[in-house]
Amino acid sequence: MSSTLHDDEFGDIVIKRSAKARSITMRLTPNGQLCVNTPRHAPLFLIRHSIATHRQALRQLLHQHAAHVYQDGETIGKHHSIAIIRTQMVDQPTVRIARQKLLVSLPPAHTIDEPAVQCAIRQEVATILRREAKAYLPQRLHELAARTNSTYQRIRFSHASTRWGSCSSTGTISLNIALMKLPNELIDYVLIHELCHTHHMNHSSAFWGLVERHDPHYRSHRQRLKHETPMI
């Protein structure tokens, strides 16, 4: 069950009530919408209090999302790039994928930084990253699993707003399609991190020791990852 709550700073916030939810959690959807997941009967004052408590963290999330504006020539994933086509043959901007190009057709009166154009680009960027993730990540995870003597049940692809990956207690490894934005060594760090969770479902010293065994530079990789965002 969904509704909206207006906040003077953040505007309309989507409230999703669920019988399965045990606590109030907040996230950004891939299109930048602030969403609050709550237990079904959580009172409104408690939701407002939770938003107020986490206001600074939410500001940072929104800033990260809003900071990036796609531009002509920008690389997308590993194999694609954006190309602007100036044309009078269309009345409205169009965005499409053609081989290894993300083609943005712009009539004379339009620019690439318009919100509607950026939204359309972001949707196709997600398509590109998902295709690249499905082509690359399963094989690489398989290789690293053999190297780390790890086993997992299956891979699931996601587009979470704040997490690069996760590992469930049942052996499902979820990988964010936005991993394809990262350098290969950071992708490997995330995959090794999740594979090590198949041995230790925590962040104990034993867990980090195992990570270090398979990625001796994990501290550097972990620090670099803090400067990246899975937002598209």
PDB file of C-alpha atoms in Angstrom:
ATOM      1  CA  MET A   1       0.000   0.000   0.000  1.00  0.00           C
ATOM      2  CA  SER A   2       1.522   3.315  -1.105  1.00  0.00           C
ATOM      3  CA  SER A   3       0.814   6.945  -0.294  1.00  0.00           C
ATOM      4  CA  THR A   4       2.727  10.208  -0.338  1.00  0.00           C
ATOM      5  CA  LEU A   5       3.946  12.461   2.434  1.00  0.00           C
ATOM      6  CA  HIS A   6       4.948  16.052   1.690  1.00  0.00           C
ATOM      7  CA  ASP A   7       8.153  17.354   3.240  1.00  0.00           C
ATOM      8  CA  ASP A   8       9.071  21.042   3.019  1.00  0.00           C
ATOM      9  CA  GLU A   9      12.657  20.187   2.013  1.00  0.00           C
ATOM     10  CA  PHE A  10      12.320  16.942   0.056  1.00  0.00           C
ATOM     11  CA  GLY A  11       8.896  17.460  -1.517  1.00  0.00           C
ATOM     12  CA  ASP A  12       6.638  14.434  -1.991  1.00  0.00           C
ATOM     13  CA  ILE A  13       7.996  11.261  -0.389  1.00  0.00           C
ATOM     14  CA  VAL A  14       6.534   7.868  -1.301  1.00  0.00           C
ATOM     15  CA  ILE A  15       5.407   5.892   1.754  1.00  0.00           C
ATOM     16  CA  LYS A  16       5.153   2.135   1.247  1.00  0.00           C
ATOM     17  CA  ARG A  17       3.498   0.182   4.053  1.00  0.00           C
ATOM     18  CA  SER A  18       4.106  -3.542   4.260  1.00  0.00           C
ATOM     19  CA  ALA A  19       3.144  -6.307   6.660  1.00  0.00           C
ATOM     20  CA  LYS A  20       6.621  -7.788   6.124  1.00  0.00           C
ATOM     21  CA  ALA A  21       8.469  -4.619   7.164  1.00  0.00           C
ATOM     22  CA  ARG A  22       9.862  -4.730  10.697  1.00  0.00           C
ATOM     23  CA  SER A  23      11.377  -1.250  10.776  1.00  0.00           C
ATOM     24  CA  ILE A  24      11.353   2.047   8.915  1.00  0.00           C
ATOM     25  CA  THR A  25      13.887   2.178   6.087  1.00  0.00           C
ATOM     26  CA  MET A  26      14.589   4.852   3.490  1.00  0.00           C
ATOM     27  CA  ARG A  27      16.038   4.670   0.004  1.00  0.00           C
ATOM     28  CA  LEU A  28      16.221   6.420  -3.321  1.00  0.00           C
ATOM     29  CA  THR A  29      14.618   4.716  -6.280  1.00  0.00           C
ATOM     30  CA  PRO A  30      16.677   4.578  -9.523  1.00  0.00           C
ATOM     31  CA  ASN A  31      14.884   7.700 -10.800  1.00  0.00           C
ATOM     32  CA  GLY A  32      15.760   9.690  -7.676  1.00  0.00           C
ATOM     33  CA  GLN A  33      12.441   9.407  -5.817  1.00  0.00           C
ATOM     34  CA  LEU A  34      12.756   9.308  -2.029  1.00  0.00           C
ATOM     35  CA  CYS A  35      10.890   6.269  -0.702  1.00  0.00           C
ATOM     36  CA  VAL A  36      10.164   5.216   2.885  1.00  0.00           C
ATOM     37  CA  ASN A  37       9.282   1.591   3.655  1.00  0.00           C
ATOM     38  CA  THR A  38       7.396   1.154   6.923  1.00  0.00           C
ATOM     39  CA  PRO A  39       5.495  -1.480   8.889  1.00  0.00           C
ATOM     40  CA  ARG A  40       1.827  -1.438   7.932  1.00  0.00           C
ATOM     41  CA  HIS A  41       0.615   0.309  11.095  1.00  0.00           C
ATOM     42  CA  ALA A  42       3.519   2.674  11.764  1.00  0.00           C
ATOM     43  CA  PRO A  43       2.056   6.032  12.902  1.00  0.00           C
ATOM     44  CA  LEU A  44       2.683   9.086  10.757  1.00  0.00           C
ATOM     45  CA  PHE A  45       4.489  10.969  13.539  1.00  0.00           C
ATOM     46  CA  LEU A  46       7.041   8.136  13.774  1.00  0.00           C
ATOM     47  CA  ILE A  47       7.654   8.259  10.026  1.00  0.00           C
ATOM     48  CA  ARG A  48       8.173  12.024  10.180  1.00  0.00           C
ATOM     49  CA  HIS A  49      10.534  11.594  13.134  1.00  0.00           C
ATOM     50  CA  SER A  50      12.595   9.013  11.236  1.00  0.00           C
ATOM     51  CA  ILE A  51      12.878  11.351   8.239  1.00  0.00           C
ATOM     52  CA  ALA A  52      13.962  14.200  10.503  1.00  0.00           C
ATOM     53  CA  THR A  53      16.545  12.003  12.255  1.00  0.00           C
ATOM     54  CA  HIS A  54      18.104  10.932   8.955  1.00  0.00           C
ATOM     55  CA  ARG A  55      17.728  14.273   7.167  1.00  0.00           C
ATOM     56  CA  GLN A  56      21.460  14.900   6.706  1.00  0.00           C
ATOM     57  CA  ALA A  57      22.072  11.415   5.294  1.00  0.00           C
ATOM     58  CA  LEU A  58      19.108  11.851   2.943  1.00  0.00           C
ATOM     59  CA  ARG A  59      20.499  15.189   1.766  1.00  0.00           C
ATOM     60  CA  GLN A  60      23.765  13.483   0.887  1.00  0.00           C
ATOM     61  CA  LEU A  61      21.973  10.740  -1.042  1.00  0.00           C
ATOM     62  CA  LEU A  62      19.913  13.251  -3.003  1.00  0.00           C
ATOM     63  CA  HIS A  63      23.007  15.350  -3.704  1.00  0.00           C
ATOM     64  CA  GLN A  64      24.857  12.333  -5.085  1.00  0.00           C
ATOM     65  CA  HIS A  65      21.939  11.539  -7.346  1.00  0.00           C
ATOM     66  CA  ALA A  66      21.445  15.087  -8.542  1.00  0.00           C
ATOM     67  CA  ALA A  67      25.135  15.853  -9.003  1.00  0.00           C
ATOM     68  CA  HIS A  68      25.611  13.818 -12.184  1.00  0.00           C
ATOM     69  CA  VAL A  69      24.427  15.150 -15.540  1.00  0.00           C
ATOM     70  CA  TYR A  70      25.180  12.946 -18.541  1.00  0.00           C
ATOM     71  CA  GLN A  71      27.129  14.675 -21.302  1.00  0.00           C
ATOM     72  CA  ASP A  72      28.115  14.142 -24.930  1.00  0.00           C
ATOM     73  CA  GLY A  73      30.981  11.660 -25.316  1.00  0.00           C
ATOM     74  CA  GLU A  74      30.619  10.233 -21.816  1.00  0.00           C
ATOM     75  CA  THR A  75      31.492   6.568 -21.379  1.00  0.00           C
ATOM     76  CA  ILE A  76      28.690   4.291 -20.177  1.00  0.00           C
ATOM     77  CA  GLY A  77      29.741   1.015 -18.612  1.00  0.00           C
ATOM     78  CA  LYS A  78      32.616  -0.727 -20.351  1.00  0.00           C
ATOM     79  CA  HIS A  79      31.671  -0.564 -24.016  1.00  0.00           C
ATOM     80  CA  HIS A  80      29.225   2.279 -24.683  1.00  0.00           C
ATOM     81  CA  SER A  81      29.334   6.048 -24.982  1.00  0.00           C
ATOM     82  CA  ILE A  82      26.887   8.924 -25.442  1.00  0.00           C
ATOM     83  CA  ALA A  83      26.656  10.681 -28.791  1.00  0.00           C
ATOM     84  CA  ILE A  84      24.511  13.759 -29.431  1.00  0.00           C
ATOM     85  CA  ILE A  85      22.835  14.146 -32.808  1.00  0.00           C
ATOM     86  CA  ARG A  86      21.676  17.667 -33.600  1.00  0.00           C
ATOM     87  CA  THR A  87      18.733  17.370 -35.943  1.00  0.00           C
ATOM     88  CA  GLN A  88      15.635  19.140 -37.225  1.00  0.00           C
ATOM     89  CA  MET A  89      14.024  15.819 -38.153  1.00  0.00           C
ATOM     90  CA  VAL A  90      12.390  15.386 -34.725  1.00  0.00           C
ATOM     91  CA  ASP A  91      10.206  17.720 -32.688  1.00  0.00           C
ATOM     92  CA  GLN A  92      11.161  16.253 -29.306  1.00  0.00           C
ATOM     93  CA  PRO A  93      14.396  14.737 -27.973  1.00  0.00           C
ATOM     94  CA  THR A  94      14.765  10.992 -28.426  1.00  0.00           C
ATOM     95  CA  VAL A  95      17.204   8.553 -26.843  1.00  0.00           C
ATOM     96  CA  ARG A  96      18.062   5.113 -28.220  1.00  0.00           C
ATOM     97  CA  ILE A  97      20.795   2.500 -28.120  1.00  0.00           C
ATOM     98  CA  ALA A  98      22.530   1.694 -31.396  1.00  0.00           C
ATOM     99  CA  ARG A  99      25.330  -0.853 -31.131  1.00  0.00           C
ATOM    100  CA  GLN A 100      27.832   0.702 -28.722  1.00  0.00           C
ATOM    101  CA  LYS A 101      26.358   4.203 -28.788  1.00  0.00           C
ATOM    102  CA  LEU A 102      23.652   5.845 -26.759  1.00  0.00           C
ATOM    103  CA  LEU A 103      22.268   8.237 -29.341  1.00  0.00           C
ATOM    104  CA  VAL A 104      20.600  11.405 -28.090  1.00  0.00           C
ATOM    105  CA  SER A 105      18.748  13.208 -30.875  1.00  0.00           C
ATOM    106  CA  LEU A 106      18.161  16.860 -29.992  1.00  0.00           C
ATOM    107  CA  PRO A 107      16.073  19.392 -31.937  1.00  0.00           C
ATOM    108  CA  PRO A 108      17.582  22.909 -32.077  1.00  0.00           C
ATOM    109  CA  ALA A 109      15.551  24.229 -29.134  1.00  0.00           C
ATOM    110  CA  HIS A 110      16.631  21.479 -26.707  1.00  0.00           C
ATOM    111  CA  THR A 111      19.757  20.644 -24.690  1.00  0.00           C
ATOM    112  CA  ILE A 112      21.080  17.453 -23.125  1.00  0.00           C
ATOM    113  CA  ASP A 113      20.890  18.790 -19.564  1.00  0.00           C
ATOM    114  CA  GLU A 114      17.096  19.186 -19.607  1.00  0.00           C
ATOM    115  CA  PRO A 115      15.520  17.042 -16.854  1.00  0.00           C
ATOM    116  CA  ALA A 116      13.319  15.110 -19.305  1.00  0.00           C
ATOM    117  CA  VAL A 117      16.314  14.311 -21.518  1.00  0.00           C
ATOM    118  CA  GLN A 118      18.420  13.262 -18.536  1.00  0.00           C
ATOM    119  CA  CYS A 119      15.596  11.007 -17.327  1.00  0.00           C
ATOM    120  CA  ALA A 120      15.368   9.328 -20.736  1.00  0.00           C
ATOM    121  CA  ILE A 121      19.147   8.891 -20.846  1.00  0.00           C
ATOM    122  CA  ARG A 122      19.162   7.414 -17.345  1.00  0.00           C
ATOM    123  CA  GLN A 123      16.590   4.790 -18.361  1.00  0.00           C
ATOM    124  CA  GLU A 124      18.706   3.658 -21.316  1.00  0.00           C
ATOM    125  CA  VAL A 125      21.882   3.752 -19.208  1.00  0.00           C
ATOM    126  CA  ALA A 126      20.196   1.253 -16.871  1.00  0.00           C
ATOM    127  CA  THR A 127      19.418  -0.956 -19.872  1.00  0.00           C
ATOM    128  CA  ILE A 128      23.053  -0.832 -21.010  1.00  0.00           C
ATOM    129  CA  LEU A 129      24.456  -1.556 -17.560  1.00  0.00           C
ATOM    130  CA  ARG A 130      22.078  -4.479 -17.055  1.00  0.00           C
ATOM    131  CA  ARG A 131      23.121  -6.023 -20.383  1.00  0.00           C
ATOM    132  CA  GLU A 132      26.809  -5.583 -19.591  1.00  0.00           C
ATOM    133  CA  ALA A 133      26.361  -6.897 -16.049  1.00  0.00           C
ATOM    134  CA  LYS A 134      24.654 -10.063 -17.252  1.00  0.00           C
ATOM    135  CA  ALA A 135      27.384 -10.601 -19.852  1.00  0.00           C
ATOM    136  CA  TYR A 136      30.351 -10.079 -17.508  1.00  0.00           C
ATOM    137  CA  LEU A 137      29.557 -10.553 -13.827  1.00  0.00           C
ATOM    138  CA  PRO A 138      28.387 -14.207 -13.745  1.00  0.00           C
ATOM    139  CA  GLN A 139      31.580 -15.466 -15.366  1.00  0.00           C
ATOM    140  CA  ARG A 140      33.806 -13.254 -13.238  1.00  0.00           C
ATOM    141  CA  LEU A 141      31.986 -14.322 -10.052  1.00  0.00           C
ATOM    142  CA  HIS A 142      32.448 -17.964 -11.074  1.00  0.00           C
ATOM    143  CA  GLU A 143      36.195 -17.407 -11.556  1.00  0.00           C
ATOM    144  CA  LEU A 144      36.595 -15.679  -8.202  1.00  0.00           C
ATOM    145  CA  ALA A 145      34.480 -18.305  -6.440  1.00  0.00           C
ATOM    146  CA  ALA A 146      36.906 -20.961  -7.644  1.00  0.00           C
ATOM    147  CA  ARG A 147      39.845 -18.860  -6.463  1.00  0.00           C
ATOM    148  CA  THR A 148      38.339 -18.253  -3.028  1.00  0.00           C
ATOM    149  CA  ASN A 149      36.928 -21.779  -2.629  1.00  0.00           C
ATOM    150  CA  SER A 150      33.428 -20.317  -2.266  1.00  0.00           C
ATOM    151  CA  THR A 151      30.055 -21.688  -3.269  1.00  0.00           C
ATOM    152  CA  TYR A 152      26.806 -19.823  -3.892  1.00  0.00           C
ATOM    153  CA  GLN A 153      23.364 -20.842  -5.074  1.00  0.00           C
ATOM    154  CA  ARG A 154      22.474 -18.176  -7.591  1.00  0.00           C
ATOM    155  CA  ILE A 155      23.063 -14.621  -8.788  1.00  0.00           C
ATOM    156  CA  ARG A 156      20.436 -11.927  -8.749  1.00  0.00           C
ATOM    157  CA  PHE A 157      20.849  -8.584 -10.477  1.00  0.00           C
ATOM    158  CA  SER A 158      19.489  -5.497  -8.795  1.00  0.00           C
ATOM    159  CA  HIS A 159      19.569  -1.761  -9.045  1.00  0.00           C
ATOM    160  CA  ALA A 160      19.634  -0.784  -5.411  1.00  0.00           C
ATOM    161  CA  SER A 161      20.294   2.850  -4.609  1.00  0.00           C
ATOM    162  CA  THR A 162      22.947   2.407  -1.938  1.00  0.00           C
ATOM    163  CA  ARG A 163      24.354  -1.125  -2.056  1.00  0.00           C
ATOM    164  CA  TRP A 164      26.819  -2.569  -4.559  1.00  0.00           C
ATOM    165  CA  GLY A 165      26.053  -6.138  -3.583  1.00  0.00           C
ATOM    166  CA  SER A 166      24.763  -8.466  -0.892  1.00  0.00           C
ATOM    167  CA  CYS A 167      24.809 -12.127   0.071  1.00  0.00           C
ATOM    168  CA  SER A 168      21.843 -13.867   1.672  1.00  0.00           C
ATOM    169  CA  SER A 169      21.991 -16.671   4.204  1.00  0.00           C
ATOM    170  CA  THR A 170      20.612 -18.989   1.514  1.00  0.00           C
ATOM    171  CA  GLY A 171      23.546 -18.311  -0.803  1.00  0.00           C
ATOM    172  CA  THR A 172      21.987 -15.821  -3.202  1.00  0.00           C
ATOM    173  CA  ILE A 173      24.437 -13.117  -4.265  1.00  0.00           C
ATOM    174  CA  SER A 174      22.792  -9.912  -5.421  1.00  0.00           C
ATOM    175  CA  LEU A 175      24.889  -7.663  -7.624  1.00  0.00           C
ATOM    176  CA  ASN A 176      24.124  -4.089  -8.573  1.00  0.00           C
ATOM    177  CA  ILE A 177      24.160  -3.470 -12.326  1.00  0.00           C
ATOM    178  CA  ALA A 178      25.942  -0.175 -11.549  1.00  0.00           C
ATOM    179  CA  LEU A 179      29.061  -2.241 -10.800  1.00  0.00           C
ATOM    180  CA  MET A 180      29.757  -1.930 -14.514  1.00  0.00           C
ATOM    181  CA  LYS A 181      30.570   1.753 -13.929  1.00  0.00           C
ATOM    182  CA  LEU A 182      33.538   0.791 -11.758  1.00  0.00           C
ATOM    183  CA  PRO A 183      37.147  -0.082 -12.624  1.00  0.00           C
ATOM    184  CA  ASN A 184      37.690  -3.839 -12.771  1.00  0.00           C
ATOM    185  CA  GLU A 185      39.690  -3.964  -9.547  1.00  0.00           C
ATOM    186  CA  LEU A 186      36.792  -2.414  -7.613  1.00  0.00           C
ATOM    187  CA  ILE A 187      34.343  -4.838  -9.224  1.00  0.00           C
ATOM    188  CA  ASP A 188      36.575  -7.681  -8.055  1.00  0.00           C
ATOM    189  CA  TYR A 189      36.672  -6.247  -4.537  1.00  0.00           C
ATOM    190  CA  VAL A 190      32.868  -6.209  -4.324  1.00  0.00           C
ATOM    191  CA  LEU A 191      32.598  -9.752  -5.699  1.00  0.00           C
ATOM    192  CA  ILE A 192      35.267 -11.057  -3.312  1.00  0.00           C
ATOM    193  CA  HIS A 193      33.544  -9.252  -0.428  1.00  0.00           C
ATOM    194  CA  GLU A 194      30.244 -10.995  -1.166  1.00  0.00           C
ATOM    195  CA  LEU A 195      31.885 -14.375  -1.750  1.00  0.00           C
ATOM    196  CA  CYS A 196      33.601 -14.109   1.637  1.00  0.00           C
ATOM    197  CA  HIS A 197      30.146 -13.698   3.151  1.00  0.00           C
ATOM    198  CA  THR A 198      29.408 -17.265   2.053  1.00  0.00           C
ATOM    199  CA  HIS A 199      32.004 -18.220   4.683  1.00  0.00           C
ATOM    200  CA  HIS A 200      31.250 -15.560   7.305  1.00  0.00           C
ATOM    201  CA  MET A 201      27.806 -13.900   7.414  1.00  0.00           C
ATOM    202  CA  ASN A 202      29.203 -10.952   9.373  1.00  0.00           C
ATOM    203  CA  HIS A 203      32.003  -8.389   9.327  1.00  0.00           C
ATOM    204  CA  SER A 204      34.171 -10.069  11.936  1.00  0.00           C
ATOM    205  CA  SER A 205      37.947 -10.074  11.962  1.00  0.00           C
ATOM    206  CA  ALA A 206      37.803 -13.552  10.410  1.00  0.00           C
ATOM    207  CA  PHE A 207      35.738 -12.148   7.545  1.00  0.00           C
ATOM    208  CA  TRP A 208      38.120  -9.261   6.855  1.00  0.00           C
ATOM    209  CA  GLY A 209      41.081 -11.592   7.141  1.00  0.00           C
ATOM    210  CA  LEU A 210      39.588 -13.763   4.404  1.00  0.00           C
ATOM    211  CA  VAL A 211      38.913 -10.705   2.242  1.00  0.00           C
ATOM    212  CA  GLU A 212      42.519  -9.596   2.668  1.00  0.00           C
ATOM    213  CA  ARG A 213      43.809 -13.056   1.745  1.00  0.00           C
ATOM    214  CA  HIS A 214      42.112 -12.808  -1.638  1.00  0.00           C
ATOM    215  CA  ASP A 215      42.411  -9.039  -2.116  1.00  0.00           C
ATOM    216  CA  PRO A 216      45.575  -7.758  -0.369  1.00  0.00           C
ATOM    217  CA  HIS A 217      44.722  -4.187  -1.390  1.00  0.00           C
ATOM    218  CA  TYR A 218      41.142  -4.346  -0.114  1.00  0.00           C
ATOM    219  CA  ARG A 219      41.609  -1.373   2.240  1.00  0.00           C
ATOM    220  CA  SER A 220      42.511   0.875  -0.676  1.00  0.00           C
ATOM    221  CA  HIS A 221      39.697  -0.554  -2.780  1.00  0.00           C
ATOM    222  CA  ARG A 222      37.220  -0.113   0.054  1.00  0.00           C
ATOM    223  CA  GLN A 223      38.242   3.525   0.476  1.00  0.00           C
ATOM    224  CA  ARG A 224      38.004   4.238  -3.249  1.00  0.00           C
ATOM    225  CA  LEU A 225      34.555   2.673  -3.356  1.00  0.00           C
ATOM    226  CA  LYS A 226      33.322   5.225  -0.817  1.00  0.00           C
ATOM    227  CA  HIS A 227      33.830   7.909  -3.477  1.00  0.00           C
ATOM    228  CA  GLU A 228      31.632   6.072  -5.981  1.00  0.00           C
ATOM    229  CA  THR A 229      27.869   5.859  -6.079  1.00  0.00           C
ATOM    230  CA  PRO A 230      25.617   3.095  -7.415  1.00  0.00           C
ATOM    231  CA  MET A 231      23.086   5.719  -8.459  1.00  0.00           C
ATOM    232  CA  ILE A 232      22.545   5.891 -12.218  1.00  0.00           C
TER     233      ILE A 232
END
